[in-house]
Amino acid sequence: MMRSPSLAFACLLIASVAAAAAPATSPWARPGPDGRLTYRADERGNTIPDFSRAGYGGGGVALPVLPVVRTLAPAPSGDDGERIQQALDEVGALPPDARGFRGAVLLQRGVYRVAGQLRVRASGVVLRGEGQGTDGTVILGTGKTKRILLYVGASGVRREEVRGTRRKVTDAYVPWSTHRLMVERTDGLAVGDRVVVHRPSTAEWIRELGMDRIRNRPNTPPGTTKMWEAGSYDLHIERTITAIDGRQLTFDAPIMIALDERFGGASVYAYRHARNRENGVENLRLVSEYERGRETSDEDHAETAIHLDHVENGWVRDVTVQHFSGGILSRYDALFTTIQDCTYLEPVSVITGGRRYSFVLDGQYGLVLRCNATEARHGFMTGARVRGPNVFLDGASLKSHSDSGPHHRWAVGILYDNIRDSKELNVQDRQYAGSGHGWAGGQNVFWNCISPSIVVQQPPTAQNYAIGNIGEITPGQWNKDAALGVIDSHGQPVAPRSLYLTQLAERLGPAALTAIGY
């Protein structure tokens, strides 16, 4: 069971309820005369971006329910891993239907012992249980081997550029919130093509951010802290062409980072990536076996519950993970993923760096929806070079040991929408944290969130936003001289309640909200 939050956090929750009785609006994103959102632009045309394409199917699409084609019951003794893997592979060998679905493996109620790793490695396959409670379907990761217990997605694949399709972006400046840009020519490109917008990381840009002169970690030898290097922070932003008008390309989602000719501009190219499609994990409980009494020291056990990677239109719903250090992670090559109505409980690990990450969005078009965590270090977080759009909506991290927010090394286009963290919400210059994290990111938005402490700093060339939040605005831990980001209606929640849901309804209509449970 989840424990009650601290008294201070409970007071913040009570204050939020009182403040919500008469919500304000923010000029940065407020309903206009026709009811649709209007956005304030800065001097270069940048606004809060549209996040509504995040999630399975591009947002506003109900998760599918695949038919059961294999059913297993737990064995009275011994390891169940081989039987489960065989069933997953058998379903993966079936011919897909018109939507690419093959079917679900149903694990009936009971406990399944797994000493190794399970892999959902073919498209159109779902692993399903009969409940995420202790009396439902429980997969127990046994033994002392550190591992990911359940991996979902293709392996041994990578993105490949289509030769001869790279085109130079000709705009002097492209705002981070735009869907459109100009290229030198469009031959070889067509509406519906998947393309990459390649935004380089030049020495000039790194110098502008100050990431070539990060302070060395105190009390360590010189050179311990690593500077950012040109070429190591390139962003390969995947988008779909929705229109071509002359030399102008229109995409399905904003770029989420400004393209500036002063810092190398950008280019566009078509690509191929043999991801899995239509994979899901649902309605079960994953538990990591550990040595009782060593809840803050035992690390010799299954450490991460679920990885989604090299998968498109993948999902995890109605899943509880218990005693893992890592929870449910949508990794860098995942696309259009939803993690929905899930819970992260009672992690077991040393309480230090690299541990207790509950819900992670490192890929693109990811959505974490109505999920909760206890005793995490980073309840809702992103890693390095994250390209967005990604959304965390309606979640709580209680008894947190550290913060929620972009964790390290530049994540762009992330929305924290009605997120509650019992300790901190931060987007800041992390300087020498880790081996030299530096700026956590830009175009991160905290919208109607609650936390005792909130840090929102502005990186050069970018912006971060805190709108309608409740909690104390505090200086950054590492760089107290950094400029503040946009802070508006602090202490007073704003209308609309949810930025993501409003943007989604404006793009697709109210049926899109019903499809995802609103």
Short mmCIF file of C-alpha atoms in Angstrom, two decimals:
data_model
loop_
_atom_site.label_atom_id
_atom_site.label_comp_id
_atom_site.label_asym_id
_atom_site.label_seq_id
_atom_site.Cartn_x
_atom_site.Cartn_y
_atom_site.Cartn_z
CA MET A 1 0.00 0.00 0.00
CA MET A 2 1.18 3.56 -0.68
CA ARG A 3 1.96 5.48 2.48
CA SER A 4 0.58 8.90 3.33
CA PRO A 5 2.62 11.89 2.15
CA SER A 6 4.45 14.12 4.59
CA LEU A 7 2.52 16.74 6.55
CA ALA A 8 4.14 19.55 4.55
CA PHE A 9 3.19 17.95 1.26
CA ALA A 10 -0.33 17.32 2.52
CA CYS A 11 -0.63 21.02 3.34
CA LEU A 12 0.40 21.86 -0.22
CA LEU A 13 -2.30 19.55 -1.53
CA ILE A 14 -4.92 21.25 0.67
CA ALA A 15 -3.73 24.67 -0.49
CA SER A 16 -4.02 23.57 -4.11
CA VAL A 17 -7.62 22.55 -3.63
CA ALA A 18 -8.46 25.92 -2.10
CA ALA A 19 -6.63 27.81 -4.85
CA ALA A 20 -8.30 25.77 -7.57
CA ALA A 21 -11.69 27.15 -6.57
CA ALA A 22 -11.00 30.22 -8.69
CA PRO A 23 -8.32 29.37 -11.26
CA ALA A 24 -6.41 32.12 -13.00
CA THR A 25 -5.22 32.11 -16.59
CA SER A 26 -1.74 32.63 -18.00
CA PRO A 27 -0.90 34.77 -21.04
CA TRP A 28 1.61 32.10 -22.02
CA ALA A 29 -1.28 29.72 -22.83
CA ARG A 30 -4.85 30.87 -22.21
CA PRO A 31 -8.24 30.37 -23.83
CA GLY A 32 -8.96 33.02 -26.47
CA PRO A 33 -12.33 34.50 -27.48
CA ASP A 34 -13.20 31.33 -29.41
CA GLY A 35 -12.20 29.11 -26.49
CA ARG A 36 -9.06 27.82 -28.16
CA LEU A 37 -5.67 28.39 -26.56
CA THR A 38 -3.66 31.43 -27.53
CA TYR A 39 0.05 31.59 -26.80
CA ARG A 40 2.42 34.42 -25.93
CA ALA A 41 5.51 34.49 -28.13
CA ASP A 42 8.96 35.78 -27.21
CA GLU A 43 10.89 38.18 -29.42
CA ARG A 44 11.94 35.35 -31.76
CA GLY A 45 8.51 33.79 -32.16
CA ASN A 46 8.93 30.96 -29.65
CA THR A 47 5.92 29.84 -27.61
CA ILE A 48 5.03 26.96 -25.35
CA PRO A 49 4.90 24.07 -27.84
CA ASP A 50 2.08 21.67 -28.65
CA PHE A 51 2.58 18.37 -26.79
CA SER A 52 -0.59 16.66 -28.01
CA ARG A 53 1.10 14.09 -30.25
CA ALA A 54 2.60 12.30 -27.22
CA GLY A 55 1.32 8.80 -26.52
CA TYR A 56 0.24 5.61 -28.26
CA GLY A 57 -1.01 6.22 -31.79
CA GLY A 58 0.11 9.84 -31.68
CA GLY A 59 -2.14 10.80 -28.76
CA GLY A 60 -5.87 10.44 -28.14
CA VAL A 61 -6.00 6.82 -29.30
CA ALA A 62 -7.38 4.09 -27.02
CA LEU A 63 -4.98 1.28 -26.22
CA PRO A 64 -6.05 -1.83 -28.14
CA VAL A 65 -7.24 -5.08 -26.58
CA LEU A 66 -5.73 -8.05 -28.40
CA PRO A 67 -7.41 -11.49 -28.32
CA VAL A 68 -5.88 -14.18 -26.12
CA VAL A 69 -4.21 -16.92 -28.17
CA ARG A 70 -2.11 -18.66 -25.49
CA THR A 71 -3.01 -19.21 -21.82
CA LEU A 72 -0.67 -20.34 -19.04
CA ALA A 73 -1.17 -21.26 -15.41
CA PRO A 74 1.63 -21.04 -12.83
CA ALA A 75 3.58 -24.24 -12.23
CA PRO A 76 3.40 -25.67 -8.70
CA SER A 77 7.21 -25.45 -8.44
CA GLY A 78 10.28 -24.57 -10.44
CA ASP A 79 10.98 -21.77 -12.87
CA ASP A 80 8.29 -20.49 -15.25
CA GLY A 81 10.50 -18.35 -17.43
CA GLU A 82 11.08 -20.84 -20.23
CA ARG A 83 7.36 -21.63 -20.56
CA ILE A 84 6.41 -17.96 -20.69
CA GLN A 85 9.12 -17.18 -23.22
CA GLN A 86 8.07 -20.11 -25.41
CA ALA A 87 4.46 -18.88 -25.41
CA LEU A 88 5.56 -15.35 -26.33
CA ASP A 89 7.69 -16.69 -29.17
CA GLU A 90 4.91 -18.98 -30.43
CA VAL A 91 2.50 -16.06 -30.63
CA GLY A 92 5.25 -13.99 -32.26
CA ALA A 93 5.49 -16.63 -35.01
CA LEU A 94 1.79 -16.36 -35.91
CA PRO A 95 0.77 -14.32 -38.98
CA PRO A 96 -0.33 -10.78 -38.05
CA ASP A 97 -3.79 -9.48 -38.86
CA ALA A 98 -4.45 -6.32 -40.88
CA ARG A 99 -3.53 -4.09 -37.90
CA GLY A 100 -0.34 -6.00 -37.20
CA PHE A 101 -1.79 -7.78 -34.16
CA ARG A 102 -0.83 -11.40 -33.40
CA GLY A 103 -2.41 -11.82 -29.98
CA ALA A 104 -1.94 -11.94 -26.24
CA VAL A 105 -0.34 -14.45 -23.91
CA LEU A 106 -2.54 -14.62 -20.81
CA LEU A 107 -0.94 -15.53 -17.51
CA GLN A 108 -3.68 -16.71 -15.20
CA ARG A 109 -3.81 -15.60 -11.60
CA GLY A 110 -0.93 -16.83 -9.42
CA VAL A 111 2.84 -16.51 -8.94
CA TYR A 112 5.31 -17.17 -11.79
CA ARG A 113 9.00 -17.52 -10.88
CA VAL A 114 11.46 -16.20 -13.45
CA ALA A 115 15.21 -16.48 -12.85
CA GLY A 116 16.19 -14.97 -16.20
CA GLN A 117 14.77 -12.36 -18.54
CA LEU A 118 11.55 -12.31 -20.55
CA ARG A 119 11.48 -10.70 -23.99
CA VAL A 120 8.55 -9.60 -26.11
CA ARG A 121 10.53 -9.61 -29.34
CA ALA A 122 7.97 -9.83 -32.15
CA SER A 123 5.50 -7.17 -33.24
CA GLY A 124 1.84 -7.49 -32.34
CA VAL A 125 2.37 -9.51 -29.14
CA VAL A 126 0.99 -8.64 -25.69
CA LEU A 127 1.79 -10.12 -22.26
CA ARG A 128 -1.33 -9.95 -20.08
CA GLY A 129 -2.21 -10.99 -16.55
CA GLU A 130 -5.34 -11.19 -14.43
CA GLY A 131 -4.70 -8.32 -12.04
CA GLN A 132 -1.90 -6.15 -10.65
CA GLY A 133 -2.75 -6.84 -7.01
CA THR A 134 -0.95 -9.37 -4.83
CA ASP A 135 -3.83 -11.77 -5.56
CA GLY A 136 -3.54 -11.26 -9.32
CA THR A 137 -0.80 -12.33 -11.73
CA VAL A 138 2.62 -11.95 -10.09
CA ILE A 139 5.89 -12.43 -11.98
CA LEU A 140 8.61 -12.89 -9.36
CA GLY A 141 12.13 -12.16 -10.54
CA THR A 142 14.15 -14.67 -8.55
CA GLY A 143 17.85 -14.99 -7.81
CA LYS A 144 20.71 -12.54 -7.43
CA THR A 145 21.38 -11.65 -11.08
CA LYS A 146 21.12 -7.95 -11.92
CA ARG A 147 19.02 -7.59 -15.04
CA ILE A 148 16.04 -6.11 -16.80
CA LEU A 149 13.24 -8.53 -16.02
CA LEU A 150 11.04 -7.75 -19.04
CA TYR A 151 12.34 -6.27 -22.29
CA VAL A 152 9.82 -5.17 -24.91
CA GLY A 153 10.97 -4.32 -28.44
CA ALA A 154 13.28 -5.26 -31.26
CA SER A 155 16.98 -5.90 -30.74
CA GLY A 156 19.97 -5.49 -33.00
CA VAL A 157 18.37 -2.72 -35.05
CA ARG A 158 19.18 0.95 -35.52
CA ARG A 159 18.05 3.99 -37.45
CA GLU A 160 19.42 4.15 -41.01
CA GLU A 161 19.54 7.29 -43.14
CA VAL A 162 18.13 6.89 -46.64
CA ARG A 163 20.97 7.80 -48.94
CA GLY A 164 20.51 10.88 -51.05
CA THR A 165 17.61 12.38 -49.06
CA ARG A 166 19.47 14.82 -46.78
CA ARG A 167 18.40 18.44 -47.32
CA LYS A 168 19.80 21.55 -45.66
CA VAL A 169 17.42 23.75 -43.64
CA THR A 170 17.61 27.26 -45.13
CA ASP A 171 15.84 29.30 -42.44
CA ALA A 172 18.13 31.57 -40.45
CA TYR A 173 16.08 30.72 -37.34
CA VAL A 174 13.30 28.20 -36.70
CA PRO A 175 11.40 28.63 -33.39
CA TRP A 176 11.15 25.58 -31.15
CA SER A 177 7.35 25.68 -31.23
CA THR A 178 6.92 25.60 -35.00
CA HIS A 179 5.77 22.72 -37.19
CA ARG A 180 7.31 24.21 -40.34
CA LEU A 181 10.68 24.90 -41.88
CA MET A 182 12.25 25.60 -45.27
CA VAL A 183 14.76 23.31 -46.98
CA GLU A 184 16.97 23.80 -50.01
CA ARG A 185 14.79 21.43 -52.06
CA THR A 186 12.13 18.79 -51.45
CA ASP A 187 12.71 16.30 -54.27
CA GLY A 188 12.88 12.78 -52.87
CA LEU A 189 10.60 13.69 -49.96
CA ALA A 190 6.83 13.10 -49.81
CA VAL A 191 3.89 13.65 -47.51
CA GLY A 192 3.77 10.77 -45.04
CA ASP A 193 7.54 10.24 -45.03
CA ARG A 194 9.27 9.73 -41.73
CA VAL A 195 12.21 12.10 -41.51
CA VAL A 196 14.85 13.15 -39.05
CA VAL A 197 15.55 16.78 -38.33
CA HIS A 198 19.25 16.67 -37.46
CA ARG A 199 20.18 19.50 -35.10
CA PRO A 200 24.00 19.53 -34.61
CA SER A 201 25.77 20.36 -31.37
CA THR A 202 28.48 22.77 -32.42
CA ALA A 203 31.31 24.13 -30.31
CA GLU A 204 29.68 27.57 -30.62
CA TRP A 205 26.40 26.34 -29.13
CA ILE A 206 28.16 24.51 -26.30
CA ARG A 207 30.15 27.67 -25.57
CA GLU A 208 26.94 29.72 -25.50
CA LEU A 209 25.49 27.33 -22.91
CA GLY A 210 28.69 27.46 -20.86
CA MET A 211 29.07 23.72 -21.07
CA ASP A 212 32.72 23.99 -22.14
CA ARG A 213 33.56 25.46 -18.72
CA ILE A 214 31.58 23.44 -16.18
CA ARG A 215 33.03 23.84 -12.68
CA ASN A 216 35.06 20.88 -11.54
CA ARG A 217 33.47 18.81 -8.80
CA PRO A 218 34.77 20.10 -5.46
CA ASN A 219 37.48 18.08 -3.73
CA THR A 220 38.27 16.01 -6.81
CA PRO A 221 41.32 16.07 -9.11
CA PRO A 222 41.24 18.55 -12.03
CA GLY A 223 39.55 17.08 -15.07
CA THR A 224 37.18 14.89 -13.07
CA THR A 225 34.21 16.78 -14.49
CA LYS A 226 33.80 16.28 -18.24
CA MET A 227 32.96 19.15 -20.54
CA TRP A 228 30.40 18.77 -23.30
CA GLU A 229 32.06 18.10 -26.66
CA ALA A 230 30.96 19.23 -30.11
CA GLY A 231 29.10 16.48 -31.94
CA SER A 232 28.21 14.58 -28.78
CA TYR A 233 24.91 16.40 -28.18
CA ASP A 234 23.41 16.22 -31.66
CA LEU A 235 19.65 15.71 -31.65
CA HIS A 236 18.09 13.43 -34.28
CA ILE A 237 14.44 14.48 -34.08
CA GLU A 238 11.98 12.09 -35.74
CA ARG A 239 8.94 13.63 -37.39
CA THR A 240 6.39 12.83 -40.10
CA ILE A 241 5.86 15.15 -43.08
CA THR A 242 2.21 16.22 -43.19
CA ALA A 243 2.44 18.82 -45.99
CA ILE A 244 4.87 20.11 -48.62
CA ASP A 245 4.42 23.57 -50.09
CA GLY A 246 7.24 24.52 -52.42
CA ARG A 247 10.36 24.24 -50.26
CA GLN A 248 8.39 24.30 -47.00
CA LEU A 249 7.91 21.13 -44.97
CA THR A 250 5.19 20.82 -42.33
CA PHE A 251 5.55 18.20 -39.59
CA ASP A 252 3.16 16.41 -37.25
CA ALA A 253 4.74 17.94 -34.13
CA PRO A 254 6.96 20.93 -33.28
CA ILE A 255 10.73 20.62 -33.39
CA MET A 256 11.04 21.39 -29.61
CA ILE A 257 14.45 23.08 -30.02
CA ALA A 258 15.33 26.21 -31.96
CA LEU A 259 17.29 25.75 -35.18
CA ASP A 260 19.73 28.64 -35.50
CA GLU A 261 22.20 29.13 -38.34
CA ARG A 262 24.61 30.65 -35.80
CA PHE A 263 24.90 27.21 -34.23
CA GLY A 264 25.06 25.08 -37.33
CA GLY A 265 21.44 25.25 -38.47
CA ALA A 266 19.98 21.83 -39.27
CA SER A 267 19.28 19.32 -42.00
CA VAL A 268 16.45 16.90 -42.79
CA TYR A 269 16.74 13.34 -44.07
CA ALA A 270 14.47 10.34 -44.59
CA TYR A 271 15.24 7.23 -42.54
CA ARG A 272 14.36 3.61 -41.87
CA HIS A 273 14.13 1.97 -38.46
CA ALA A 274 12.95 -1.64 -38.04
CA ARG A 275 11.17 -1.14 -34.73
CA ASN A 276 8.65 -3.55 -33.30
CA ARG A 277 5.06 -2.33 -33.39
CA GLU A 278 1.98 -2.92 -31.27
CA ASN A 279 3.51 -4.49 -28.17
CA GLY A 280 1.97 -4.29 -24.72
CA VAL A 281 2.30 -5.40 -21.11
CA GLU A 282 -0.85 -5.22 -19.02
CA ASN A 283 -2.73 -6.13 -15.88
CA LEU A 284 -0.01 -7.81 -13.84
CA ARG A 285 2.51 -7.32 -11.04
CA LEU A 286 6.31 -7.60 -11.29
CA VAL A 287 8.22 -8.26 -8.05
CA SER A 288 11.98 -8.47 -7.52
CA GLU A 289 13.14 -11.01 -4.94
CA TYR A 290 15.69 -9.62 -2.48
CA GLU A 291 17.21 -10.17 0.95
CA ARG A 292 14.77 -9.00 3.60
CA GLY A 293 16.15 -6.43 6.00
CA ARG A 294 18.48 -4.96 3.33
CA GLU A 295 15.98 -2.65 1.63
CA THR A 296 18.56 0.15 1.31
CA SER A 297 21.63 -1.98 0.55
CA ASP A 298 20.75 -5.11 -1.45
CA GLU A 299 21.50 -4.65 -5.14
CA ASP A 300 22.00 -8.28 -6.15
CA HIS A 301 18.59 -8.89 -7.67
CA ALA A 302 16.55 -8.03 -10.78
CA GLU A 303 17.05 -4.28 -10.87
CA THR A 304 14.78 -2.94 -13.63
CA ALA A 305 11.20 -4.06 -14.21
CA ILE A 306 10.39 -3.11 -17.83
CA HIS A 307 12.30 -1.60 -20.74
CA LEU A 308 10.48 -0.42 -23.87
CA ASP A 309 12.99 0.14 -26.67
CA HIS A 310 13.05 -0.05 -30.45
CA VAL A 311 9.27 -0.23 -30.30
CA GLU A 312 6.61 1.97 -31.88
CA ASN A 313 3.08 2.10 -30.48
CA GLY A 314 4.02 0.20 -27.34
CA TRP A 315 2.28 0.37 -23.99
CA VAL A 316 2.31 -0.70 -20.36
CA ARG A 317 -0.99 -0.40 -18.48
CA ASP A 318 -2.33 -1.48 -15.10
CA VAL A 319 1.03 -2.80 -13.94
CA THR A 320 2.59 -2.61 -10.46
CA VAL A 321 6.35 -3.00 -10.00
CA GLN A 322 7.69 -3.72 -6.53
CA HIS A 323 11.20 -3.89 -5.03
CA PHE A 324 12.97 -2.88 -8.26
CA SER A 325 15.51 -0.08 -8.43
CA GLY A 326 14.39 0.82 -11.96
CA GLY A 327 10.68 0.91 -12.78
CA ILE A 328 9.17 1.30 -16.26
CA LEU A 329 11.49 2.94 -18.76
CA SER A 330 10.66 4.03 -22.31
CA ARG A 331 14.13 4.22 -23.79
CA TYR A 332 15.82 6.33 -26.47
CA ASP A 333 14.61 4.45 -29.55
CA ALA A 334 10.99 4.11 -28.41
CA LEU A 335 8.31 6.02 -30.29
CA PHE A 336 4.63 6.69 -29.47
CA THR A 337 4.52 4.88 -26.14
CA THR A 338 2.03 5.06 -23.25
CA ILE A 339 2.66 4.01 -19.65
CA GLN A 340 -0.77 4.18 -18.02
CA ASP A 341 -2.27 3.57 -14.56
CA CYS A 342 0.89 1.98 -13.20
CA THR A 343 2.46 1.97 -9.72
CA TYR A 344 6.07 1.83 -8.49
CA LEU A 345 6.37 0.52 -4.92
CA GLU A 346 9.01 -0.13 -2.26
CA PRO A 347 12.23 0.03 -4.29
CA VAL A 348 15.22 -1.91 -2.96
CA SER A 349 18.67 -0.43 -3.55
CA VAL A 350 21.32 1.84 -2.16
CA ILE A 351 19.84 5.36 -2.20
CA THR A 352 22.30 7.01 -4.55
CA GLY A 353 22.85 7.97 -8.19
CA GLY A 354 21.56 5.72 -10.95
CA ARG A 355 18.93 4.11 -8.75
CA ARG A 356 15.22 4.38 -8.04
CA TYR A 357 14.09 5.79 -11.37
CA SER A 358 10.35 5.11 -11.45
CA PHE A 359 8.93 6.34 -14.77
CA VAL A 360 11.36 7.40 -17.48
CA LEU A 361 10.72 8.88 -20.93
CA ASP A 362 13.92 8.97 -22.99
CA GLY A 363 12.37 8.42 -26.41
CA GLN A 364 9.97 10.55 -28.44
CA TYR A 365 6.18 10.95 -28.30
CA GLY A 366 5.98 9.27 -24.87
CA LEU A 367 3.15 9.60 -22.32
CA VAL A 368 3.12 8.60 -18.65
CA LEU A 369 -0.51 8.80 -17.55
CA ARG A 370 -1.99 8.51 -14.05
CA CYS A 371 1.03 6.75 -12.55
CA ASN A 372 2.26 6.88 -8.95
CA ALA A 373 5.50 6.11 -7.13
CA THR A 374 6.76 5.81 -3.57
CA GLU A 375 10.32 6.18 -2.26
CA ALA A 376 11.77 6.99 -5.68
CA ARG A 377 14.83 9.13 -6.23
CA HIS A 378 13.46 10.42 -9.52
CA GLY A 379 9.76 9.67 -9.86
CA PHE A 380 9.16 11.28 -13.27
CA MET A 381 12.31 11.91 -15.27
CA THR A 382 14.20 12.00 -18.54
CA GLY A 383 17.84 11.29 -19.33
CA ALA A 384 20.28 12.79 -21.81
CA ARG A 385 19.65 14.09 -25.34
CA VAL A 386 15.90 13.55 -25.11
CA ARG A 387 14.04 15.03 -28.07
CA GLY A 388 10.36 15.16 -27.08
CA PRO A 389 7.50 15.63 -27.17
CA ASN A 390 7.04 13.71 -23.92
CA VAL A 391 4.33 14.18 -21.28
CA PHE A 392 3.89 13.20 -17.63
CA LEU A 393 0.23 13.74 -16.69
CA ASP A 394 -1.68 13.35 -13.41
CA GLY A 395 0.92 11.51 -11.34
CA ALA A 396 2.37 11.61 -7.83
CA SER A 397 5.75 10.69 -6.39
CA LEU A 398 5.50 10.34 -2.61
CA LYS A 399 8.27 9.99 -0.01
CA SER A 400 10.72 11.03 -2.74
CA HIS A 401 14.45 10.98 -2.07
CA SER A 402 15.26 13.45 -4.85
CA ASP A 403 13.48 15.40 -7.59
CA SER A 404 11.26 14.90 -10.59
CA GLY A 405 12.14 16.67 -13.82
CA PRO A 406 14.72 16.39 -16.60
CA HIS A 407 17.60 14.66 -14.88
CA HIS A 408 20.71 15.37 -16.91
CA ARG A 409 22.33 16.45 -20.14
CA TRP A 410 19.71 18.20 -22.20
CA ALA A 411 16.12 17.04 -22.64
CA VAL A 412 13.81 19.19 -24.75
CA GLY A 413 10.06 19.35 -25.14
CA ILE A 414 8.89 17.75 -21.87
CA LEU A 415 5.58 18.59 -20.16
CA TYR A 416 4.96 17.89 -16.46
CA ASP A 417 1.21 18.38 -16.23
CA ASN A 418 -0.43 18.14 -12.79
CA ILE A 419 2.51 16.25 -11.34
CA ARG A 420 3.02 16.11 -7.58
CA ASP A 421 6.41 15.38 -6.05
CA SER A 422 6.77 15.31 -2.29
CA LYS A 423 10.30 16.74 -2.41
CA GLU A 424 11.34 18.74 -5.50
CA LEU A 425 10.51 19.62 -9.12
CA ASN A 426 13.60 20.90 -10.92
CA VAL A 427 14.86 21.99 -14.30
CA GLN A 428 18.25 23.60 -13.88
CA ASP A 429 21.94 23.80 -14.70
CA ARG A 430 23.27 20.74 -12.88
CA GLN A 431 26.91 21.70 -13.48
CA TYR A 432 29.29 19.04 -12.12
CA ALA A 433 26.55 16.63 -10.97
CA GLY A 434 27.38 13.13 -12.11
CA SER A 435 30.43 13.43 -14.32
CA GLY A 436 29.29 16.82 -15.67
CA HIS A 437 25.56 16.81 -16.38
CA GLY A 438 25.31 20.53 -17.05
CA TRP A 439 22.03 21.89 -18.36
CA ALA A 440 19.14 19.48 -17.82
CA GLY A 441 17.21 20.85 -20.78
CA GLY A 442 14.99 23.43 -22.43
CA GLN A 443 11.35 23.77 -23.39
CA ASN A 444 10.34 21.93 -20.22
CA VAL A 445 6.97 23.00 -18.82
CA PHE A 446 5.67 22.55 -15.27
CA TRP A 447 1.90 23.12 -15.50
CA ASN A 448 -0.31 23.14 -12.37
CA CYS A 449 2.18 21.02 -10.45
CA ILE A 450 2.74 20.79 -6.70
CA SER A 451 5.98 20.32 -4.78
CA PRO A 452 7.56 21.85 -1.66
CA SER A 453 10.51 23.11 -3.76
CA ILE A 454 10.57 24.15 -7.43
CA VAL A 455 13.61 25.24 -9.47
CA VAL A 456 13.07 26.65 -12.96
CA GLN A 457 16.11 28.14 -14.71
CA GLN A 458 16.57 29.40 -18.27
CA PRO A 459 19.42 28.08 -20.40
CA PRO A 460 20.90 30.37 -23.04
CA THR A 461 19.19 29.75 -26.44
CA ALA A 462 16.18 28.07 -24.77
CA GLN A 463 13.43 28.52 -22.16
CA ASN A 464 11.68 26.65 -19.36
CA TYR A 465 8.23 27.43 -17.97
CA ALA A 466 6.53 27.10 -14.57
CA ILE A 467 2.85 28.05 -14.73
CA GLY A 468 0.17 27.65 -12.07
CA ASN A 469 2.39 25.69 -9.68
CA ILE A 470 2.28 25.51 -5.89
CA GLY A 471 5.47 25.34 -3.83
CA GLU A 472 8.45 27.50 -2.97
CA ILE A 473 10.53 28.81 -5.88
CA THR A 474 14.10 28.09 -4.82
CA PRO A 475 17.53 28.83 -6.35
CA GLY A 476 19.35 26.11 -8.20
CA GLN A 477 21.57 23.75 -6.29
CA TRP A 478 24.63 24.15 -8.52
CA ASN A 479 24.28 27.47 -10.37
CA LYS A 480 22.44 30.02 -8.27
CA ASP A 481 23.28 32.81 -10.73
CA ALA A 482 21.45 31.29 -13.70
CA ALA A 483 18.54 33.29 -15.07
CA LEU A 484 15.07 32.24 -14.00
CA GLY A 485 12.76 30.73 -16.56
CA VAL A 486 9.19 31.90 -17.07
CA ILE A 487 7.34 31.76 -13.74
CA ASP A 488 3.70 32.77 -13.97
CA SER A 489 0.64 32.54 -11.71
CA HIS A 490 2.78 31.00 -9.01
CA GLY A 491 0.73 29.74 -6.11
CA GLN A 492 -2.46 29.93 -8.16
CA PRO A 493 -3.44 27.06 -10.49
CA VAL A 494 -4.52 28.15 -13.93
CA ALA A 495 -7.20 27.20 -16.41
CA PRO A 496 -7.21 25.00 -18.32
CA ARG A 497 -6.47 22.40 -15.65
CA SER A 498 -4.44 20.27 -18.07
CA LEU A 499 -2.41 21.73 -20.92
CA TYR A 500 -1.99 18.34 -22.63
CA LEU A 501 -5.66 17.41 -22.52
CA THR A 502 -6.66 20.83 -23.83
CA GLN A 503 -4.19 20.67 -26.72
CA LEU A 504 -5.32 17.13 -27.48
CA ALA A 505 -9.01 18.07 -27.54
CA GLU A 506 -8.30 21.06 -29.78
CA ARG A 507 -6.50 18.85 -32.29
CA LEU A 508 -8.78 15.80 -32.28
CA GLY A 509 -11.99 16.71 -30.43
CA PRO A 510 -13.43 15.50 -27.12
CA ALA A 511 -13.54 11.85 -28.23
CA ALA A 512 -9.75 11.81 -27.91
CA LEU A 513 -10.09 12.49 -24.18
CA THR A 514 -12.60 9.69 -23.75
CA ALA A 515 -10.22 7.34 -25.54
CA ILE A 516 -7.55 7.83 -22.86
CA GLY A 517 -9.87 7.72 -19.87
CA TYR A 518 -11.07 11.33 -19.40
#
